[in-house]
Tab-separated table of N, CA and C in Angstrom:
chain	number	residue	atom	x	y	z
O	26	UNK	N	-6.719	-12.071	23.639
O	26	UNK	CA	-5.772	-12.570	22.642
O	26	UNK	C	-6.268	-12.360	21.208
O	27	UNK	N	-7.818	-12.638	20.712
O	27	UNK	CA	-8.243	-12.680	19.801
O	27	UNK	C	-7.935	-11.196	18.729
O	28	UNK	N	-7.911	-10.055	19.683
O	28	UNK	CA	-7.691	-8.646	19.558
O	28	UNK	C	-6.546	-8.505	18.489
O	29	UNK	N	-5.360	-9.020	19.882
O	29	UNK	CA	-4.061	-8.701	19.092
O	29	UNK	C	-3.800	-9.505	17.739
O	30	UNK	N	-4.336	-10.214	17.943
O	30	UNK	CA	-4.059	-11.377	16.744
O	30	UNK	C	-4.655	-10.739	15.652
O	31	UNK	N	-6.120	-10.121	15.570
O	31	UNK	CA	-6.528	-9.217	14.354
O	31	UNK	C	-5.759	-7.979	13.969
O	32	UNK	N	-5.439	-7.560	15.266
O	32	UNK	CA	-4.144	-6.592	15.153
O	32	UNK	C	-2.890	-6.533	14.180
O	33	UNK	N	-2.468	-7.866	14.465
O	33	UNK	CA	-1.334	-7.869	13.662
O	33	UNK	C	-1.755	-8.552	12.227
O	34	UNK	N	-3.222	-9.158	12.378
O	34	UNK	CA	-3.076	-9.654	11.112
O	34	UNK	C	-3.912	-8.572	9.790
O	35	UNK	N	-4.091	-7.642	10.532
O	35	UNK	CA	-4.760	-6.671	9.946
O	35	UNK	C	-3.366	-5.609	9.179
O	36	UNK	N	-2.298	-5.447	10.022
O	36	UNK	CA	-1.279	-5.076	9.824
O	36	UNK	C	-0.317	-5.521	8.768
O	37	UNK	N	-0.429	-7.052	8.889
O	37	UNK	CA	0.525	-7.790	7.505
O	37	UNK	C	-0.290	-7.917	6.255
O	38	UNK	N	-1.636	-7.671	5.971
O	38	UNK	CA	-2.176	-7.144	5.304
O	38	UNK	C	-1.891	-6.332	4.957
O	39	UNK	N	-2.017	-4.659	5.242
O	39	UNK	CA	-1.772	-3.353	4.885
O	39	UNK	C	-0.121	-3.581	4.534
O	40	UNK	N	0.661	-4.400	5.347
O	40	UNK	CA	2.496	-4.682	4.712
O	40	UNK	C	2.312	-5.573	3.258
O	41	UNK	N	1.723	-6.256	3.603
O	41	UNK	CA	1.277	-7.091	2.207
O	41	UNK	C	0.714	-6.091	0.957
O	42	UNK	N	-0.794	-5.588	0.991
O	42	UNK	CA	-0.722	-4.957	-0.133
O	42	UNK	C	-0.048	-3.428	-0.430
O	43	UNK	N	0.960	-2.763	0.829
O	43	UNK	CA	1.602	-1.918	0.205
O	43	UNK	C	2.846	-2.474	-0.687
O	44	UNK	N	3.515	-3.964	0.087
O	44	UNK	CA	4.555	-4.364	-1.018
O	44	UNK	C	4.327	-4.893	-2.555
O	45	UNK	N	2.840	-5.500	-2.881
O	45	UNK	CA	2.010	-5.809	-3.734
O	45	UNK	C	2.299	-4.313	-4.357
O	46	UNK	N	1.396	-3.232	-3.690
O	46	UNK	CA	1.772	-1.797	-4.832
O	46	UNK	C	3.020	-1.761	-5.410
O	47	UNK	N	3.756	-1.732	-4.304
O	47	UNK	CA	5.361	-1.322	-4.831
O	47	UNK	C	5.982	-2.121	-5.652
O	48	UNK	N	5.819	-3.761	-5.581
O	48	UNK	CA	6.174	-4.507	-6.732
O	48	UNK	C	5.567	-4.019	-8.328
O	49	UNK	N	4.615	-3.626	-8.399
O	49	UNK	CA	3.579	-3.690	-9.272
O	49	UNK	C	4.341	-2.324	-9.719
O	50	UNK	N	4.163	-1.291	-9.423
O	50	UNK	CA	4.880	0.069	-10.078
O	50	UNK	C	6.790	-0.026	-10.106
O	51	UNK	N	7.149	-1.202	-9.769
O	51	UNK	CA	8.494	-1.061	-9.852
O	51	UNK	C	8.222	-2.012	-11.586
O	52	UNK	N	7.182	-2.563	-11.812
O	52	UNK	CA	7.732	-3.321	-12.982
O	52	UNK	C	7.410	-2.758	-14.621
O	53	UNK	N	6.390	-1.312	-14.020
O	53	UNK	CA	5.626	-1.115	-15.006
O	53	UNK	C	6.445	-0.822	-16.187
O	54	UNK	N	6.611	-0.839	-17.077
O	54	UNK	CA	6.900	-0.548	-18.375
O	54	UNK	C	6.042	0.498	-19.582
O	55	UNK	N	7.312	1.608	-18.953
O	55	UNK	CA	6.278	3.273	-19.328
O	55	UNK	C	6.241	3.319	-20.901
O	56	UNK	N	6.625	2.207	-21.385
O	56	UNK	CA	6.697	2.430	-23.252
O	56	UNK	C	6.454	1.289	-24.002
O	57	UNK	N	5.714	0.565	-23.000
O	57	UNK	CA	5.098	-0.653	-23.543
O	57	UNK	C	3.622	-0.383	-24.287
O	58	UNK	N	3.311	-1.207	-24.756
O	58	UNK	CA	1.808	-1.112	-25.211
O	58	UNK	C	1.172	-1.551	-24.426
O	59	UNK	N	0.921	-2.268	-23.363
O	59	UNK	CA	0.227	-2.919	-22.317
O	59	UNK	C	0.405	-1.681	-20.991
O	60	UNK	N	1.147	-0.488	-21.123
O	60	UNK	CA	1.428	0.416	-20.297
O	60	UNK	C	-0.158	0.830	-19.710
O	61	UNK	N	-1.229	1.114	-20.296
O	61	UNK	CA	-2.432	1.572	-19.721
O	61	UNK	C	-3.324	0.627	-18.957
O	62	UNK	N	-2.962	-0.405	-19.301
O	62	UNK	CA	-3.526	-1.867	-18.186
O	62	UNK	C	-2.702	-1.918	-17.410
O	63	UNK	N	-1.523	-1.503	-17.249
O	63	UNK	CA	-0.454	-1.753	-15.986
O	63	UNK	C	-0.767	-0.572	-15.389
O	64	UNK	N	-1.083	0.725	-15.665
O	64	UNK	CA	-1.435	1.492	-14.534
O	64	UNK	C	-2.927	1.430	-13.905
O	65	UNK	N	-3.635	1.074	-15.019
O	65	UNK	CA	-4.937	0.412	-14.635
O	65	UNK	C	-5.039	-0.394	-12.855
O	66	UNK	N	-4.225	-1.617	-13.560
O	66	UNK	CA	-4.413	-2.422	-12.713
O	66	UNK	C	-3.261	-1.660	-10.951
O	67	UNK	N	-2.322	-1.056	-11.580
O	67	UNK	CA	-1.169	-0.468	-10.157
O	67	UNK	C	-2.372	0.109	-9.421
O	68	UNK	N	-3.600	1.583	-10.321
O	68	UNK	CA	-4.186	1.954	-9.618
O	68	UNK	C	-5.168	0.786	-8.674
O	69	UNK	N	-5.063	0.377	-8.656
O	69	UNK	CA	-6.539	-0.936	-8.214
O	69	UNK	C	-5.827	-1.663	-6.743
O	70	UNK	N	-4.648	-1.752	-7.179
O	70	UNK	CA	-3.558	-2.168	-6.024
O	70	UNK	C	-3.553	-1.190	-5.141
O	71	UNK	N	-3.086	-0.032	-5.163
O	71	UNK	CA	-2.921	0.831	-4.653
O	71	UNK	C	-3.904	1.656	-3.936
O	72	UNK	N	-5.343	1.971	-4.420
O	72	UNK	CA	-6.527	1.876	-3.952
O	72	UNK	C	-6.657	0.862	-2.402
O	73	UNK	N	-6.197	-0.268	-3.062
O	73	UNK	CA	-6.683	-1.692	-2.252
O	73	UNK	C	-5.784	-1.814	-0.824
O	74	UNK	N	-4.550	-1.297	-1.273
O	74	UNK	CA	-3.573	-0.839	0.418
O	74	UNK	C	-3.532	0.029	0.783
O	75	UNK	N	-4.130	1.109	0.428
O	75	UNK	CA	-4.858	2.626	0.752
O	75	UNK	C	-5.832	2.084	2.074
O	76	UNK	N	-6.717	1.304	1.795
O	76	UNK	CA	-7.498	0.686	2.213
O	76	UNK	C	-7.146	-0.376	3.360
O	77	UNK	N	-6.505	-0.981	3.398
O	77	UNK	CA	-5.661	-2.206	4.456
O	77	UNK	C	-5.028	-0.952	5.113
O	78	UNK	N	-4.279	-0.270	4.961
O	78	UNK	CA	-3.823	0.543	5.856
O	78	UNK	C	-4.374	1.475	6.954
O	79	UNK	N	-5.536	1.933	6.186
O	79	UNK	CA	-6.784	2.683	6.837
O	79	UNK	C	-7.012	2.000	8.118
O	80	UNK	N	-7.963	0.599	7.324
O	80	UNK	CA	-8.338	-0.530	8.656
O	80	UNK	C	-7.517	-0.924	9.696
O	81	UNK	N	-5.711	-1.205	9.335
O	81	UNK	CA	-5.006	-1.714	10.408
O	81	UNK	C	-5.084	-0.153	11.087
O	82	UNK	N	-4.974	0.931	10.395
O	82	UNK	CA	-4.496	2.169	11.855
O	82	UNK	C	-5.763	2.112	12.809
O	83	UNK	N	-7.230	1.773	12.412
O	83	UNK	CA	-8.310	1.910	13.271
O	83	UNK	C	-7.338	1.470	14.704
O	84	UNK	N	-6.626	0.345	14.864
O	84	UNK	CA	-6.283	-0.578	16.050
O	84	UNK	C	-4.865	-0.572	16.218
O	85	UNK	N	-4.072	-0.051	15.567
O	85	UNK	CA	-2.629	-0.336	15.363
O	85	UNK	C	-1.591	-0.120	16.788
O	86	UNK	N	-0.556	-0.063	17.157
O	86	UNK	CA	0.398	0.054	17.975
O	86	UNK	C	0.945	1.168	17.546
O	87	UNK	N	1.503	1.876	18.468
O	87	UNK	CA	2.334	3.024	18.004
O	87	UNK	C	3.892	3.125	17.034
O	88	UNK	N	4.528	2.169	17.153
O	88	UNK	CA	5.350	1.191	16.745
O	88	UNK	C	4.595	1.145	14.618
O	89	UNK	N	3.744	0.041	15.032
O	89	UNK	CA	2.909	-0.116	13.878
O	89	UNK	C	2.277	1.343	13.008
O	90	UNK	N	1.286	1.874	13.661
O	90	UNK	CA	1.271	3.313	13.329
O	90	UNK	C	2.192	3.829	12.506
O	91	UNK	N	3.188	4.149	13.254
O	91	UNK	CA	4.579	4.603	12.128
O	91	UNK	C	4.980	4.173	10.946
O	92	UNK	N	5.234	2.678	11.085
O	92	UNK	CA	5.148	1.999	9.893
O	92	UNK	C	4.158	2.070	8.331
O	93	UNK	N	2.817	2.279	9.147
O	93	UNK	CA	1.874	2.226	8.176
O	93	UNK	C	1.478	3.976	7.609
O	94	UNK	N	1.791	4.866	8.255
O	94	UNK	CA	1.713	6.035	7.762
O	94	UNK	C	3.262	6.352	6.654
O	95	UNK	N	4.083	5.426	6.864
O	95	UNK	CA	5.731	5.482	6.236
O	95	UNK	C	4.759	4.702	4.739
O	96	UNK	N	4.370	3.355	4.796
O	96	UNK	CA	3.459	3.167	3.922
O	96	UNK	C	2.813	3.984	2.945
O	97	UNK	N	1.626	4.931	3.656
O	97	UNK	CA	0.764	5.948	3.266
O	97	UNK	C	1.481	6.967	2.781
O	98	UNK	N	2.822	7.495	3.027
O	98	UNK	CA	3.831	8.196	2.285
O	98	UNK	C	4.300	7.906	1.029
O	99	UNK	N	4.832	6.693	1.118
O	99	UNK	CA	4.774	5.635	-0.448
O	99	UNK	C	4.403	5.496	-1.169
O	100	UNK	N	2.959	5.290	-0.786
O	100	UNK	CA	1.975	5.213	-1.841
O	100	UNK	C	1.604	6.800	-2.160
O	101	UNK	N	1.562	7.874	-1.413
O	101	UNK	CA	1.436	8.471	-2.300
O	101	UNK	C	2.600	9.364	-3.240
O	102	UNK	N	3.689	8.797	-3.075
O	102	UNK	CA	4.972	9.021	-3.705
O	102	UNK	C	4.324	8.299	-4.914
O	103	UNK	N	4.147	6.988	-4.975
O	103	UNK	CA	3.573	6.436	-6.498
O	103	UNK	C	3.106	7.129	-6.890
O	104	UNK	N	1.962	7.110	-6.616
O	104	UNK	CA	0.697	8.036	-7.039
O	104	UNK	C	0.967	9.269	-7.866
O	105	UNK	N	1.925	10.398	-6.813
O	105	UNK	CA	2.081	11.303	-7.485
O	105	UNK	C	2.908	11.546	-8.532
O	106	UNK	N	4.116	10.173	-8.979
O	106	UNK	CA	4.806	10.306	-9.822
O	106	UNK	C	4.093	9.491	-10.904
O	107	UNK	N	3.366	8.978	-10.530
O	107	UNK	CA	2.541	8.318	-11.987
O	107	UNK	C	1.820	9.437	-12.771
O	108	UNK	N	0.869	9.911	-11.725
O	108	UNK	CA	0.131	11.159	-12.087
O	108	UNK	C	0.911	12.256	-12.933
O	109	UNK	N	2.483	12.673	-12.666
O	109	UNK	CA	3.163	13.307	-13.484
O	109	UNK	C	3.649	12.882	-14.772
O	110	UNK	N	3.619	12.098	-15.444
O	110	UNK	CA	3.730	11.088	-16.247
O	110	UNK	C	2.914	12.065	-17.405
């Protein structure tokens, strides 16, 4: 039991800080003056569910799997449209 339970809680993690990214780059404000601390900090987020995602696939469900590579797509959809910026 102990397994699955890290399983999934390893999982709402990686759901947690990819929605954390996505909140965070949906609010940024590209013509603000605070704009270089907001990507600052998006990158740091985004790094950080890069990371949760990694760890939940070590163990994930196939089901889950999908989900979290749909994730890993996302983020680097951010990524690469920030980077074009």
């Amino acid at each position: 039991m102990p397994y699955n339970k890290d399983k999934q809680q390893a999982f709402q993690a990686a759901q947690q800080g990819f929605e954390d990214a996505q909140g965070l780059y949906s609010e940024i404000v590209r013509d603000s003056a605070s704009y270089g601390h907001q990507l600052k900090h998006l990158k740091n987020e985004v790094n950080e569910a890069f990371q949760q995602i990694e760890n939940a696939l070590e163990n994930a469900s196939e089901h889950q799997r999908g989900q979290l590579e749909r994730f890993q797509q996302d983020l680097r959809s951010i990524v690469n449209e920030v980077n074009m910026e």
